[in-house]
Structures are given as structure tokens and as C-alpha cells.
């Protein structure tokens, strides 16, 4: 079975500071990895995804993530955050060979950017 | 391009009452998902359709939840009778095909409060 652990439930940070949101996964088979963002009272929006190739993936809004297979991690980073980045961030995985393609989500990390 | 549409956005019902949520996926998307997101948790898959057939309903509480996707387009999720623990956001999502690399697009969610 697959599982996703987001190591921090809340991350407070000041505007223009760098941030890292941590994600570890567990799976007996190969997986694809995703980060979604959820703004207040809205649905989830895809930030980025890793399918294959370069382990450093760039997404929207200046975010990037690095896939580390040996550490089974997929941490999300941004060098300088804005107030508008305040949201809930979810890491998710899906099994490569699963025909359904369903996403398994972590518990979420609440990013709070303060002025 | 229109996104995933859901209605109603908000619903408050008493326990033991029934409720139905409607979803219209992105045009041309064959795969449709219903996720349940309880406050403070990541979304959990309830049911997945491929066209009008069910691919995965292993986590759907079938004694009270039902879903259908007639004609392979719109879908309805019903809860009858509702329990207090059903209070959650119900997210509908769709993807172009069933392959695991495909991006899953989410609607804004239907917020259910059971009192």
C-alpha cells in the first residue's frame, strides 16, 4: 500500500523568506508524485508533478520540488514567498502501473506567510 | 476552458436527512472522481468512474453513499441517511484518461455540514 507523510502540519514564514514543505512517501512500487495547492474555500490546483526525467521539477508560481528516490522524498521549495502563497499544500502519489490513476494524499501543510 | 463544476457549494442538513451533490467534469474527460476531504485531512477517494463504469469504489460507505454517472458525463453523489461524521468537503475531479500520469483537475467542492 502507498502512504504519504507531510512532516509539518503548519509552517509560518515571513514574506520574502525561503520555504521548504517536506513530503515523504512509502510505496512498494514505483510512483508518480504531485504537489497540489488549496486556497481558502477553493478546490485543489496542481502546482507540479514528477513523472520521469530530471529529479528537479519546476512548477507554477515559482515553486519547485526535488524527487529523491533513495530518501523517498519529494520536498517543495520556494526561494522567496509572498503573502499570496498562504494556502494549504498537499503532496500526493499515484502508482505508475495502477490503471485507475487515483491520487493518495498526505495530510496537508498549512503555509502561513506573514508580512 | 471551463473547469469542473459542482453544486451546491454549501449545504447544511440534519443527521438522518439526505443530500445530493452534482458534478459536471471538464468536457471530454473520461475519468471522474469523487473525493471526501474532512477538515484537517487530505482528500480521500470515494469513487472513480471511467466513462459510466465504476473503476474503484473500495472506500465508498455503500450502506449510505451512492454515486452514478449516467451517460458518462455528469455525476451525482448521494448520502442517505447522513451522519455527523459525513461533515466534509466533497470534491469532484476529472482527468482526460485513466493513465496515472494524467493531471487530475478538481472542482471547488461542495461543503457539507451535518448537524
Short mmCIF file of C-alpha atoms in Angstrom, two decimals:
data_model
loop_
_atom_site.label_atom_id
_atom_site.label_comp_id
_atom_site.label_asym_id
_atom_site.label_seq_id
_atom_site.Cartn_x
_atom_site.Cartn_y
_atom_site.Cartn_z
CA UNK A 1 0.00 0.00 0.00
CA UNK A 2 1.06 3.57 -0.56
CA UNK A 3 1.16 6.32 2.01
CA UNK A 4 2.24 9.94 2.12
CA UNK A 5 3.52 11.80 5.16
CA UNK A 6 3.80 15.55 5.28
CA UNK A 7 6.11 16.21 8.14
CA UNK A 8 4.82 19.65 9.13
CA UNK A 9 1.17 20.46 9.66
CA UNK A 10 1.83 24.20 9.84
CA UNK A 11 4.68 26.31 8.51
CA UNK A 12 4.73 30.02 9.42
CA UNK A 13 7.18 32.16 7.47
CA UNK A 14 7.81 35.81 6.80
CA UNK A 15 7.29 37.35 3.40
CA UNK A 16 10.30 37.10 1.04
CA UNK A 17 11.86 34.31 3.13
CA UNK A 18 12.58 30.89 1.61
CA UNK A 19 10.37 27.94 2.50
CA UNK A 20 10.52 24.16 2.28
CA UNK A 21 7.49 21.91 2.75
CA UNK A 22 8.50 18.34 3.41
CA UNK A 23 6.93 15.22 1.96
CA UNK A 24 7.91 11.58 2.35
CA UNK A 25 6.18 8.65 0.76
CA UNK A 26 6.08 4.91 1.19
CA UNK A 27 5.41 2.51 -1.65
CA UNK A 28 6.44 -0.97 -2.72
CA UNK A 29 6.09 0.03 -6.38
CA UNK A 30 7.18 2.98 -8.46
CA UNK A 31 5.08 6.10 -8.12
CA UNK A 32 4.41 9.44 -9.72
CA UNK A 33 4.48 12.42 -7.37
CA UNK A 34 2.40 15.59 -7.21
CA UNK A 35 2.02 18.78 -5.23
CA UNK A 36 -1.36 20.50 -5.10
CA UNK A 37 -2.29 23.84 -3.51
CA UNK A 38 -5.66 24.69 -1.99
CA UNK A 39 -6.54 28.32 -1.38
CA UNK A 40 -9.28 29.10 1.16
CA UNK A 41 -12.71 27.94 0.04
CA UNK A 42 -11.38 26.65 -3.27
CA UNK A 43 -10.58 23.31 -4.84
CA UNK A 44 -7.13 21.87 -5.40
CA UNK A 45 -4.83 23.21 -8.10
CA UNK A 46 -1.83 21.34 -9.46
CA UNK A 47 1.49 23.03 -8.65
CA UNK A 48 3.82 20.49 -10.23
CA UNK A 49 4.33 16.81 -10.87
CA UNK A 50 7.18 14.37 -11.28
CA UNK A 51 6.72 11.59 -13.82
CA UNK A 52 10.25 10.86 -15.02
CA UNK A 53 13.46 12.54 -16.13
CA UNK A 54 15.15 15.32 -14.19
CA UNK A 55 14.58 14.96 -10.48
CA UNK A 56 14.20 18.73 -10.10
CA UNK A 57 10.74 19.78 -11.20
CA UNK A 58 9.64 23.36 -11.67
CA UNK A 59 6.02 24.34 -11.25
CA UNK A 60 3.78 27.35 -11.24
CA UNK A 61 4.13 30.41 -9.02
CA UNK A 62 7.89 29.92 -8.61
CA UNK A 63 7.68 26.62 -6.75
CA UNK A 64 9.96 23.67 -7.40
CA UNK A 65 10.37 20.21 -5.94
CA UNK A 66 13.10 17.60 -5.93
CA UNK A 67 12.49 13.89 -6.16
CA UNK A 68 14.89 11.85 -4.05
CA UNK A 69 14.33 8.15 -4.64
CA UNK A 70 16.81 6.93 -2.02
CA UNK A 71 15.16 9.02 0.69
CA UNK A 72 11.64 8.56 -0.76
CA UNK A 73 11.09 12.29 -0.51
CA UNK A 74 9.57 14.99 -2.68
CA UNK A 75 10.09 18.28 -0.84
CA UNK A 76 8.57 21.50 -2.16
CA UNK A 77 10.60 24.72 -2.14
CA UNK A 78 10.29 28.37 -2.98
CA UNK A 79 13.21 30.80 -2.61
CA UNK A 80 11.05 33.82 -1.72
CA UNK A 81 7.40 33.59 -0.65
CA UNK A 82 4.63 36.14 -1.00
CA UNK A 83 1.57 36.81 1.10
CA UNK A 84 -0.49 35.30 -1.71
CA UNK A 85 1.22 31.92 -1.17
CA UNK A 86 -0.74 31.48 2.05
CA UNK A 87 -2.67 28.26 1.48
CA UNK A 88 -2.82 24.53 2.24
CA UNK A 89 -0.36 22.39 0.31
CA UNK A 90 -0.88 18.70 -0.37
CA UNK A 91 1.62 16.12 -1.53
CA UNK A 92 0.18 13.13 -3.39
CA UNK A 93 1.30 9.94 -5.09
CA UNK A 94 -0.12 7.53 -7.60
CA UNK A 95 1.15 4.11 -8.57
CA UNK A 96 2.71 4.10 -12.02
CA UNK A 97 1.11 0.84 -13.02
CA UNK A 98 -2.27 1.46 -11.43
CA UNK A 99 -4.80 1.64 -14.18
CA UNK A 100 -7.08 3.82 -12.14
CA UNK A 101 -4.58 6.57 -11.53
CA UNK A 102 -6.11 7.60 -8.22
CA UNK A 103 -4.19 10.02 -6.03
CA UNK A 104 -3.28 9.25 -2.43
CA UNK A 105 -2.83 12.45 -0.46
CA UNK A 106 -0.86 13.47 2.59
CA UNK A 107 -2.48 15.31 5.47
CA UNK A 108 -1.56 18.73 4.16
CA UNK A 109 0.73 21.55 5.30
CA UNK A 110 -0.71 24.94 6.08
CA UNK A 111 1.66 27.64 4.86
CA UNK A 112 1.11 30.98 6.54
CA UNK A 113 3.07 33.91 5.11
CA UNK A 114 3.30 36.92 7.39
CA UNK A 115 4.28 40.48 6.42
CA UNK B 1 -11.77 26.11 -20.94
CA UNK B 2 -14.43 25.60 -18.29
CA UNK B 3 -13.34 23.79 -15.17
CA UNK B 4 -15.04 21.13 -13.10
CA UNK B 5 -18.41 22.46 -11.94
CA UNK B 6 -20.03 21.42 -8.68
CA UNK B 7 -23.25 22.29 -6.91
CA UNK B 8 -24.42 23.16 -4.39
CA UNK B 9 -21.37 24.87 -2.90
CA UNK B 10 -22.71 24.74 0.63
CA UNK B 11 -25.30 22.58 2.33
CA UNK B 12 -26.41 22.23 5.95
CA UNK B 13 -28.64 19.30 6.85
CA UNK B 14 -29.73 17.48 9.97
CA UNK B 15 -28.49 13.98 10.69
CA UNK B 16 -30.54 11.23 9.09
CA UNK B 17 -31.55 13.55 6.24
CA UNK B 18 -30.41 13.00 2.68
CA UNK B 19 -28.32 15.18 0.37
CA UNK B 20 -27.16 15.04 -3.23
CA UNK B 21 -24.22 16.69 -4.93
CA UNK B 22 -23.86 17.23 -8.64
CA UNK B 23 -20.71 17.39 -10.76
CA UNK B 24 -20.05 18.31 -14.36
CA UNK B 25 -16.49 17.41 -15.41
CA UNK B 26 -14.32 19.16 -17.95
CA UNK B 27 -15.60 18.46 -21.44
CA UNK B 28 -14.04 15.34 -22.93
CA UNK B 29 -12.71 13.98 -19.66
CA UNK B 30 -13.48 10.28 -19.43
CA UNK B 31 -12.42 9.75 -15.83
CA UNK B 32 -14.35 11.25 -12.94
CA UNK B 33 -13.51 11.08 -9.22
CA UNK B 34 -15.33 11.93 -6.01
CA UNK B 35 -13.10 12.70 -3.03
CA UNK B 36 -14.07 13.38 0.58
CA UNK B 37 -11.97 15.92 2.47
CA UNK B 38 -12.55 16.09 6.22
CA UNK B 39 -11.29 19.21 7.96
CA UNK B 40 -7.58 18.96 8.68
CA UNK B 41 -7.06 15.92 6.45
CA UNK B 42 -6.07 15.26 2.88
CA UNK B 43 -8.70 14.23 0.34
CA UNK B 44 -9.69 10.56 0.28
CA UNK B 45 -11.03 8.86 -2.84
CA UNK B 46 -14.63 7.68 -2.53
CA UNK B 47 -15.33 6.51 -6.06
CA UNK B 48 -13.82 6.65 -9.53
CA UNK B 49 -15.65 6.33 -12.84
CA UNK B 50 -14.27 5.58 -16.26
CA UNK B 51 -16.97 6.85 -18.63
CA UNK B 52 -20.10 5.47 -16.93
CA UNK B 53 -18.46 2.44 -15.32
CA UNK B 54 -17.10 2.22 -11.78
CA UNK B 55 -13.33 1.62 -11.57
CA UNK B 56 -12.82 1.89 -7.81
CA UNK B 57 -15.39 2.26 -5.03
CA UNK B 58 -13.48 0.40 -2.34
CA UNK B 59 -13.66 3.28 0.15
CA UNK B 60 -17.27 4.28 -0.50
CA UNK B 61 -19.54 3.55 2.52
CA UNK B 62 -22.10 1.76 0.42
CA UNK B 63 -24.68 1.50 3.18
CA UNK B 64 -25.28 5.26 2.97
CA UNK B 65 -23.38 6.64 -0.02
CA UNK B 66 -24.24 6.10 -3.66
CA UNK B 67 -22.99 7.64 -6.89
CA UNK B 68 -23.85 7.40 -10.50
CA UNK B 69 -22.58 8.76 -13.77
CA UNK B 70 -25.28 8.29 -16.31
CA UNK B 71 -24.29 8.77 -19.96
CA UNK B 72 -20.65 9.09 -18.92
CA UNK B 73 -20.73 12.84 -18.32
CA UNK B 74 -22.39 14.38 -15.22
CA UNK B 75 -22.30 12.61 -11.91
CA UNK B 76 -24.33 12.67 -8.71
CA UNK B 77 -23.16 11.69 -5.24
CA UNK B 78 -25.88 10.95 -2.68
CA UNK B 79 -25.76 10.44 1.06
CA UNK B 80 -28.75 8.87 2.79
CA UNK B 81 -29.06 8.95 5.75
CA UNK B 82 -26.37 11.44 6.70
CA UNK B 83 -24.31 11.11 9.88
CA UNK B 84 -22.44 13.79 11.79
CA UNK B 85 -19.11 12.35 10.61
CA UNK B 86 -20.11 12.99 6.99
CA UNK B 87 -19.43 16.70 7.52
CA UNK B 88 -16.72 17.37 4.96
CA UNK B 89 -15.95 18.91 1.60
CA UNK B 90 -16.88 16.69 -1.32
CA UNK B 91 -14.54 17.29 -4.21
CA UNK B 92 -15.30 16.22 -7.74
CA UNK B 93 -12.38 15.85 -10.13
CA UNK B 94 -11.78 14.71 -13.67
CA UNK B 95 -8.95 13.70 -15.96
CA UNK B 96 -8.64 13.14 -19.65
CA UNK B 97 -7.95 9.44 -19.37
CA UNK B 98 -7.22 6.78 -16.81
CA UNK B 99 -3.44 6.83 -17.18
CA UNK B 100 -1.62 7.65 -13.99
CA UNK B 101 0.43 10.49 -15.43
CA UNK B 102 -2.60 12.50 -16.40
CA UNK B 103 -3.34 15.65 -14.44
CA UNK B 104 -6.45 15.46 -12.29
CA UNK B 105 -8.45 18.69 -12.19
CA UNK B 106 -10.57 19.49 -9.15
CA UNK B 107 -13.75 21.45 -8.71
CA UNK B 108 -14.22 23.97 -5.90
CA UNK B 109 -16.02 21.45 -3.74
CA UNK B 110 -19.38 21.05 -2.03
CA UNK B 111 -19.20 21.85 1.67
CA UNK B 112 -21.49 19.68 3.80
CA UNK B 113 -22.32 20.34 7.43
CA UNK B 114 -24.42 17.74 9.24
CA UNK B 115 -25.95 18.98 12.50
#
